[in-house]
Amino acid sequence: MHAVIIVIGIGWVVFWLYWLVASFTAKSSRGRFGGGWGGFAWTRIGLVILVVFLLRKQFSGGGDTVGQFGRNPVLGGIGLAVWLAGLGIAVWARLYIGRNWGMPMTRRENPELVTTGPYRYVRHPIYSGIILGVLGTALATTLAGLVVVAVVIAVFTFAATREEKFLAGEFPDSYPAYKARTKMLIPFVL
């Protein structure tokens, strides 16, 4: 019953450790843009704490168990698959963006506009992947986690909108055409 929760919990820890280690390969920063994002650092930390809380709640037997494998194996399996796909997309996108990667709304030295790999389909596939990962976690553990999904979507949509204004100024010749042929977060939809 708890196997899915254990896999997802360990998977998130491995994912964030990879993210931390990979951050050391990024290009030097030229600072931040968009102002006010520093306050969102606390939101990101809060979201991580909330996900951990939801997972911990499942281990202690609290909360609804609608998505747990033991009570609803179909929903648990779907959640696990969505979680795995989401983290896979985020890692794929991180590998493609390479040294141009940075924390949200960070300027990089000598930036390049990446439009291949997952960036061919959406402009912010790392955000898309993390959203899917959080959605899968909610489906597999507790449907109350859908509140977390809504908050993550709001935060990433805000960040993506701010980043796009910066990118349009940074790449005035190529970004408008790229933006016109791709969606922000969900292929063919948004």
PDB file of C-alpha atoms in Angstrom:
ATOM      1  CA  MET A   1       0.000   0.000   0.000  1.00  0.00           C
ATOM      2  CA  HIS A   2       2.758   2.409   0.824  1.00  0.00           C
ATOM      3  CA  ALA A   3       5.080   1.231  -1.973  1.00  0.00           C
ATOM      4  CA  VAL A   4       3.877   3.911  -4.400  1.00  0.00           C
ATOM      5  CA  ILE A   5       4.254   6.616  -1.774  1.00  0.00           C
ATOM      6  CA  ILE A   6       7.762   5.415  -0.957  1.00  0.00           C
ATOM      7  CA  VAL A   7       8.743   5.380  -4.635  1.00  0.00           C
ATOM      8  CA  ILE A   8       7.357   8.870  -5.188  1.00  0.00           C
ATOM      9  CA  GLY A   9       8.937  10.243  -2.009  1.00  0.00           C
ATOM     10  CA  ILE A  10      12.371   8.830  -2.799  1.00  0.00           C
ATOM     11  CA  GLY A  11      11.958   9.909  -6.419  1.00  0.00           C
ATOM     12  CA  TRP A  12      11.344  13.527  -5.413  1.00  0.00           C
ATOM     13  CA  VAL A  13      14.419  13.496  -3.160  1.00  0.00           C
ATOM     14  CA  VAL A  14      16.586  12.098  -5.980  1.00  0.00           C
ATOM     15  CA  PHE A  15      15.089  14.610  -8.439  1.00  0.00           C
ATOM     16  CA  TRP A  16      15.861  17.626  -6.237  1.00  0.00           C
ATOM     17  CA  LEU A  17      19.359  16.330  -5.455  1.00  0.00           C
ATOM     18  CA  TYR A  18      19.974  16.004  -9.208  1.00  0.00           C
ATOM     19  CA  TRP A  19      18.625  19.536  -9.662  1.00  0.00           C
ATOM     20  CA  LEU A  20      21.007  20.866  -7.020  1.00  0.00           C
ATOM     21  CA  VAL A  21      24.047  19.103  -8.484  1.00  0.00           C
ATOM     22  CA  ALA A  22      23.136  20.137 -12.051  1.00  0.00           C
ATOM     23  CA  SER A  23      22.860  23.773 -10.968  1.00  0.00           C
ATOM     24  CA  PHE A  24      26.635  23.913 -10.596  1.00  0.00           C
ATOM     25  CA  THR A  25      27.044  23.428 -14.368  1.00  0.00           C
ATOM     26  CA  ALA A  26      24.958  26.485 -15.316  1.00  0.00           C
ATOM     27  CA  LYS A  27      26.426  29.611 -16.859  1.00  0.00           C
ATOM     28  CA  SER A  28      27.242  32.526 -14.590  1.00  0.00           C
ATOM     29  CA  SER A  29      24.345  34.694 -13.570  1.00  0.00           C
ATOM     30  CA  ARG A  30      23.893  38.343 -14.548  1.00  0.00           C
ATOM     31  CA  GLY A  31      21.384  38.804 -11.765  1.00  0.00           C
ATOM     32  CA  ARG A  32      17.632  38.554 -11.627  1.00  0.00           C
ATOM     33  CA  PHE A  33      14.869  40.288 -13.487  1.00  0.00           C
ATOM     34  CA  GLY A  34      11.201  40.749 -12.831  1.00  0.00           C
ATOM     35  CA  GLY A  35      11.543  41.980  -9.254  1.00  0.00           C
ATOM     36  CA  GLY A  36       9.571  40.444  -6.470  1.00  0.00           C
ATOM     37  CA  TRP A  37      10.556  36.864  -7.284  1.00  0.00           C
ATOM     38  CA  GLY A  38      12.555  36.648  -4.082  1.00  0.00           C
ATOM     39  CA  GLY A  39       9.257  36.499  -2.203  1.00  0.00           C
ATOM     40  CA  PHE A  40       8.283  33.561  -4.372  1.00  0.00           C
ATOM     41  CA  ALA A  41      11.322  31.666  -3.062  1.00  0.00           C
ATOM     42  CA  TRP A  42       9.319  31.247   0.124  1.00  0.00           C
ATOM     43  CA  THR A  43       6.380  30.015  -1.946  1.00  0.00           C
ATOM     44  CA  ARG A  44       8.584  27.364  -3.582  1.00  0.00           C
ATOM     45  CA  ILE A  45       9.922  26.298  -0.179  1.00  0.00           C
ATOM     46  CA  GLY A  46       6.367  26.207   1.131  1.00  0.00           C
ATOM     47  CA  LEU A  47       5.275  23.995  -1.756  1.00  0.00           C
ATOM     48  CA  VAL A  48       8.075  21.519  -1.071  1.00  0.00           C
ATOM     49  CA  ILE A  49       7.098  21.448   2.605  1.00  0.00           C
ATOM     50  CA  LEU A  50       3.449  20.920   1.659  1.00  0.00           C
ATOM     51  CA  VAL A  51       4.277  17.987  -0.647  1.00  0.00           C
ATOM     52  CA  VAL A  52       6.415  16.431   2.103  1.00  0.00           C
ATOM     53  CA  PHE A  53       3.564  16.989   4.574  1.00  0.00           C
ATOM     54  CA  LEU A  54       1.065  15.279   2.263  1.00  0.00           C
ATOM     55  CA  LEU A  55       3.384  12.308   1.750  1.00  0.00           C
ATOM     56  CA  ARG A  56       4.103  12.076   5.494  1.00  0.00           C
ATOM     57  CA  LYS A  57       0.385  12.230   6.223  1.00  0.00           C
ATOM     58  CA  GLN A  58      -0.112   9.168   4.064  1.00  0.00           C
ATOM     59  CA  PHE A  59       2.547   7.224   6.006  1.00  0.00           C
ATOM     60  CA  SER A  60       0.868   8.050   9.307  1.00  0.00           C
ATOM     61  CA  GLY A  61      -2.516   6.918   7.993  1.00  0.00           C
ATOM     62  CA  GLY A  62      -4.118  10.360   8.041  1.00  0.00           C
ATOM     63  CA  GLY A  63      -5.966  12.022   5.217  1.00  0.00           C
ATOM     64  CA  ASP A  64      -7.947  10.446   2.422  1.00  0.00           C
ATOM     65  CA  THR A  65      -6.537   7.356   0.825  1.00  0.00           C
ATOM     66  CA  VAL A  66      -8.432   7.578  -2.454  1.00  0.00           C
ATOM     67  CA  GLY A  67      -5.273   7.477  -4.532  1.00  0.00           C
ATOM     68  CA  GLN A  68      -3.335   4.891  -2.588  1.00  0.00           C
ATOM     69  CA  PHE A  69      -2.567   1.662  -4.424  1.00  0.00           C
ATOM     70  CA  GLY A  70      -4.166  -0.350  -1.632  1.00  0.00           C
ATOM     71  CA  ARG A  71      -7.546   1.379  -1.892  1.00  0.00           C
ATOM     72  CA  ASN A  72      -7.660   2.430  -5.539  1.00  0.00           C
ATOM     73  CA  PRO A  73      -4.929   0.788  -7.578  1.00  0.00           C
ATOM     74  CA  VAL A  74      -6.077   2.401 -10.842  1.00  0.00           C
ATOM     75  CA  LEU A  75      -5.785   5.944  -9.495  1.00  0.00           C
ATOM     76  CA  GLY A  76      -2.532   5.071  -7.728  1.00  0.00           C
ATOM     77  CA  GLY A  77      -1.120   3.619 -10.956  1.00  0.00           C
ATOM     78  CA  ILE A  78      -2.231   6.606 -13.005  1.00  0.00           C
ATOM     79  CA  GLY A  79      -0.700   8.945 -10.442  1.00  0.00           C
ATOM     80  CA  LEU A  80       2.583   7.049 -10.483  1.00  0.00           C
ATOM     81  CA  ALA A  81       2.687   7.129 -14.304  1.00  0.00           C
ATOM     82  CA  VAL A  82       1.869  10.859 -14.445  1.00  0.00           C
ATOM     83  CA  TRP A  83       4.509  11.578 -11.772  1.00  0.00           C
ATOM     84  CA  LEU A  84       7.143   9.585 -13.650  1.00  0.00           C
ATOM     85  CA  ALA A  85       6.279  11.257 -16.971  1.00  0.00           C
ATOM     86  CA  GLY A  86       6.438  14.693 -15.351  1.00  0.00           C
ATOM     87  CA  LEU A  87       9.841  14.216 -13.785  1.00  0.00           C
ATOM     88  CA  GLY A  88      11.073  12.632 -17.013  1.00  0.00           C
ATOM     89  CA  ILE A  89       9.975  15.690 -19.006  1.00  0.00           C
ATOM     90  CA  ALA A  90      11.592  18.060 -16.502  1.00  0.00           C
ATOM     91  CA  VAL A  91      14.915  16.180 -16.615  1.00  0.00           C
ATOM     92  CA  TRP A  92      14.774  15.932 -20.436  1.00  0.00           C
ATOM     93  CA  ALA A  93      14.196  19.695 -20.639  1.00  0.00           C
ATOM     94  CA  ARG A  94      16.986  20.386 -18.124  1.00  0.00           C
ATOM     95  CA  LEU A  95      19.397  18.315 -20.218  1.00  0.00           C
ATOM     96  CA  TYR A  96      18.391  20.180 -23.390  1.00  0.00           C
ATOM     97  CA  ILE A  97      18.692  23.655 -21.928  1.00  0.00           C
ATOM     98  CA  GLY A  98      22.113  22.701 -20.582  1.00  0.00           C
ATOM     99  CA  ARG A  99      24.226  25.524 -19.213  1.00  0.00           C
ATOM    100  CA  ASN A 100      21.508  28.095 -20.039  1.00  0.00           C
ATOM    101  CA  TRP A 101      19.413  26.787 -17.157  1.00  0.00           C
ATOM    102  CA  GLY A 102      18.899  28.942 -14.110  1.00  0.00           C
ATOM    103  CA  MET A 103      16.510  29.591 -11.298  1.00  0.00           C
ATOM    104  CA  PRO A 104      13.274  31.193 -12.476  1.00  0.00           C
ATOM    105  CA  MET A 105      13.769  34.744 -13.742  1.00  0.00           C
ATOM    106  CA  THR A 106      17.568  34.616 -13.636  1.00  0.00           C
ATOM    107  CA  ARG A 107      19.674  36.230 -16.368  1.00  0.00           C
ATOM    108  CA  ARG A 108      22.571  34.175 -17.723  1.00  0.00           C
ATOM    109  CA  GLU A 109      25.853  35.243 -19.306  1.00  0.00           C
ATOM    110  CA  ASN A 110      25.756  34.770 -23.101  1.00  0.00           C
ATOM    111  CA  PRO A 111      22.289  33.181 -23.150  1.00  0.00           C
ATOM    112  CA  GLU A 112      21.119  31.033 -26.035  1.00  0.00           C
ATOM    113  CA  LEU A 113      17.502  30.485 -27.051  1.00  0.00           C
ATOM    114  CA  VAL A 114      16.868  26.732 -26.917  1.00  0.00           C
ATOM    115  CA  THR A 115      14.066  25.623 -29.268  1.00  0.00           C
ATOM    116  CA  THR A 116      14.818  21.919 -29.734  1.00  0.00           C
ATOM    117  CA  GLY A 117      13.965  18.791 -27.791  1.00  0.00           C
ATOM    118  CA  PRO A 118      11.035  19.414 -25.444  1.00  0.00           C
ATOM    119  CA  TYR A 119      11.342  23.159 -26.157  1.00  0.00           C
ATOM    120  CA  ARG A 120      10.021  22.392 -29.642  1.00  0.00           C
ATOM    121  CA  TYR A 121       6.617  21.636 -28.074  1.00  0.00           C
ATOM    122  CA  VAL A 122       6.336  24.076 -25.153  1.00  0.00           C
ATOM    123  CA  ARG A 123       8.324  27.120 -24.105  1.00  0.00           C
ATOM    124  CA  HIS A 124       8.620  26.081 -20.440  1.00  0.00           C
ATOM    125  CA  PRO A 125       8.843  22.262 -20.343  1.00  0.00           C
ATOM    126  CA  ILE A 126      10.611  22.190 -16.978  1.00  0.00           C
ATOM    127  CA  TYR A 127       7.612  23.910 -15.413  1.00  0.00           C
ATOM    128  CA  SER A 128       5.284  21.559 -17.326  1.00  0.00           C
ATOM    129  CA  GLY A 129       7.158  18.523 -16.043  1.00  0.00           C
ATOM    130  CA  ILE A 130       7.144  19.654 -12.427  1.00  0.00           C
ATOM    131  CA  ILE A 131       3.413  20.429 -12.659  1.00  0.00           C
ATOM    132  CA  LEU A 132       2.808  16.898 -13.960  1.00  0.00           C
ATOM    133  CA  GLY A 133       4.996  15.489 -11.188  1.00  0.00           C
ATOM    134  CA  VAL A 134       2.997  17.285  -8.514  1.00  0.00           C
ATOM    135  CA  LEU A 135      -0.282  16.233 -10.175  1.00  0.00           C
ATOM    136  CA  GLY A 136       0.856  12.607 -10.221  1.00  0.00           C
ATOM    137  CA  THR A 137       1.867  12.863  -6.568  1.00  0.00           C
ATOM    138  CA  ALA A 138      -1.589  14.172  -5.671  1.00  0.00           C
ATOM    139  CA  LEU A 139      -3.369  11.438  -7.631  1.00  0.00           C
ATOM    140  CA  ALA A 140      -1.251   8.691  -6.084  1.00  0.00           C
ATOM    141  CA  THR A 141      -1.352   9.939  -2.509  1.00  0.00           C
ATOM    142  CA  THR A 142      -4.188  12.306  -1.626  1.00  0.00           C
ATOM    143  CA  LEU A 143      -6.621  14.215  -3.757  1.00  0.00           C
ATOM    144  CA  ALA A 144      -6.260  17.133  -1.331  1.00  0.00           C
ATOM    145  CA  GLY A 145      -2.912  17.620  -3.101  1.00  0.00           C
ATOM    146  CA  LEU A 146      -4.829  19.056  -6.055  1.00  0.00           C
ATOM    147  CA  VAL A 147      -4.766  22.341  -4.115  1.00  0.00           C
ATOM    148  CA  VAL A 148      -0.962  22.176  -4.323  1.00  0.00           C
ATOM    149  CA  VAL A 149      -1.244  21.528  -8.074  1.00  0.00           C
ATOM    150  CA  ALA A 150      -3.350  24.681  -8.498  1.00  0.00           C
ATOM    151  CA  VAL A 151      -0.821  26.764  -6.563  1.00  0.00           C
ATOM    152  CA  VAL A 152       2.102  25.332  -8.551  1.00  0.00           C
ATOM    153  CA  ILE A 153       0.317  26.140 -11.818  1.00  0.00           C
ATOM    154  CA  ALA A 154      -0.318  29.717 -10.658  1.00  0.00           C
ATOM    155  CA  VAL A 155       3.296  30.253  -9.558  1.00  0.00           C
ATOM    156  CA  PHE A 156       4.784  28.784 -12.740  1.00  0.00           C
ATOM    157  CA  THR A 157       2.365  30.681 -14.996  1.00  0.00           C
ATOM    158  CA  PHE A 158       3.384  33.914 -13.270  1.00  0.00           C
ATOM    159  CA  ALA A 159       7.090  33.098 -13.627  1.00  0.00           C
ATOM    160  CA  ALA A 160       6.719  32.006 -17.261  1.00  0.00           C
ATOM    161  CA  THR A 161       4.870  35.204 -18.164  1.00  0.00           C
ATOM    162  CA  ARG A 162       7.613  37.348 -16.608  1.00  0.00           C
ATOM    163  CA  GLU A 163      10.358  35.283 -18.239  1.00  0.00           C
ATOM    164  CA  GLU A 164       8.729  35.635 -21.638  1.00  0.00           C
ATOM    165  CA  LYS A 165       8.801  39.424 -21.437  1.00  0.00           C
ATOM    166  CA  PHE A 166      12.517  39.216 -20.696  1.00  0.00           C
ATOM    167  CA  LEU A 167      13.164  36.695 -23.492  1.00  0.00           C
ATOM    168  CA  ALA A 168      11.302  38.834 -26.028  1.00  0.00           C
ATOM    169  CA  GLY A 169      13.708  41.669 -25.225  1.00  0.00           C
ATOM    170  CA  GLU A 170      16.775  39.407 -25.125  1.00  0.00           C
ATOM    171  CA  PHE A 171      15.979  37.696 -28.460  1.00  0.00           C
ATOM    172  CA  PRO A 172      13.896  40.255 -30.412  1.00  0.00           C
ATOM    173  CA  ASP A 173      14.538  38.602 -33.779  1.00  0.00           C
ATOM    174  CA  SER A 174      13.846  34.966 -32.888  1.00  0.00           C
ATOM    175  CA  TYR A 175      11.633  34.835 -29.788  1.00  0.00           C
ATOM    176  CA  PRO A 176       8.403  36.223 -31.310  1.00  0.00           C
ATOM    177  CA  ALA A 177       8.396  33.538 -34.032  1.00  0.00           C
ATOM    178  CA  TYR A 178       9.214  30.831 -31.482  1.00  0.00           C
ATOM    179  CA  LYS A 179       6.416  32.061 -29.212  1.00  0.00           C
ATOM    180  CA  ALA A 180       3.962  32.077 -32.113  1.00  0.00           C
ATOM    181  CA  ARG A 181       4.584  28.406 -32.986  1.00  0.00           C
ATOM    182  CA  THR A 182       4.665  26.923 -29.456  1.00  0.00           C
ATOM    183  CA  LYS A 183       2.473  26.957 -26.377  1.00  0.00           C
ATOM    184  CA  MET A 184       3.579  28.100 -22.937  1.00  0.00           C
ATOM    185  CA  LEU A 185       3.022  24.999 -20.785  1.00  0.00           C
ATOM    186  CA  ILE A 186       0.724  22.435 -22.469  1.00  0.00           C
ATOM    187  CA  PRO A 187       1.275  21.421 -26.116  1.00  0.00           C
ATOM    188  CA  PHE A 188      -1.564  22.568 -28.408  1.00  0.00           C
ATOM    189  CA  VAL A 189      -3.515  24.035 -25.433  1.00  0.00           C
ATOM    190  CA  LEU A 190      -1.829  26.650 -23.217  1.00  0.00           C
TER     191      LEU A 190
END
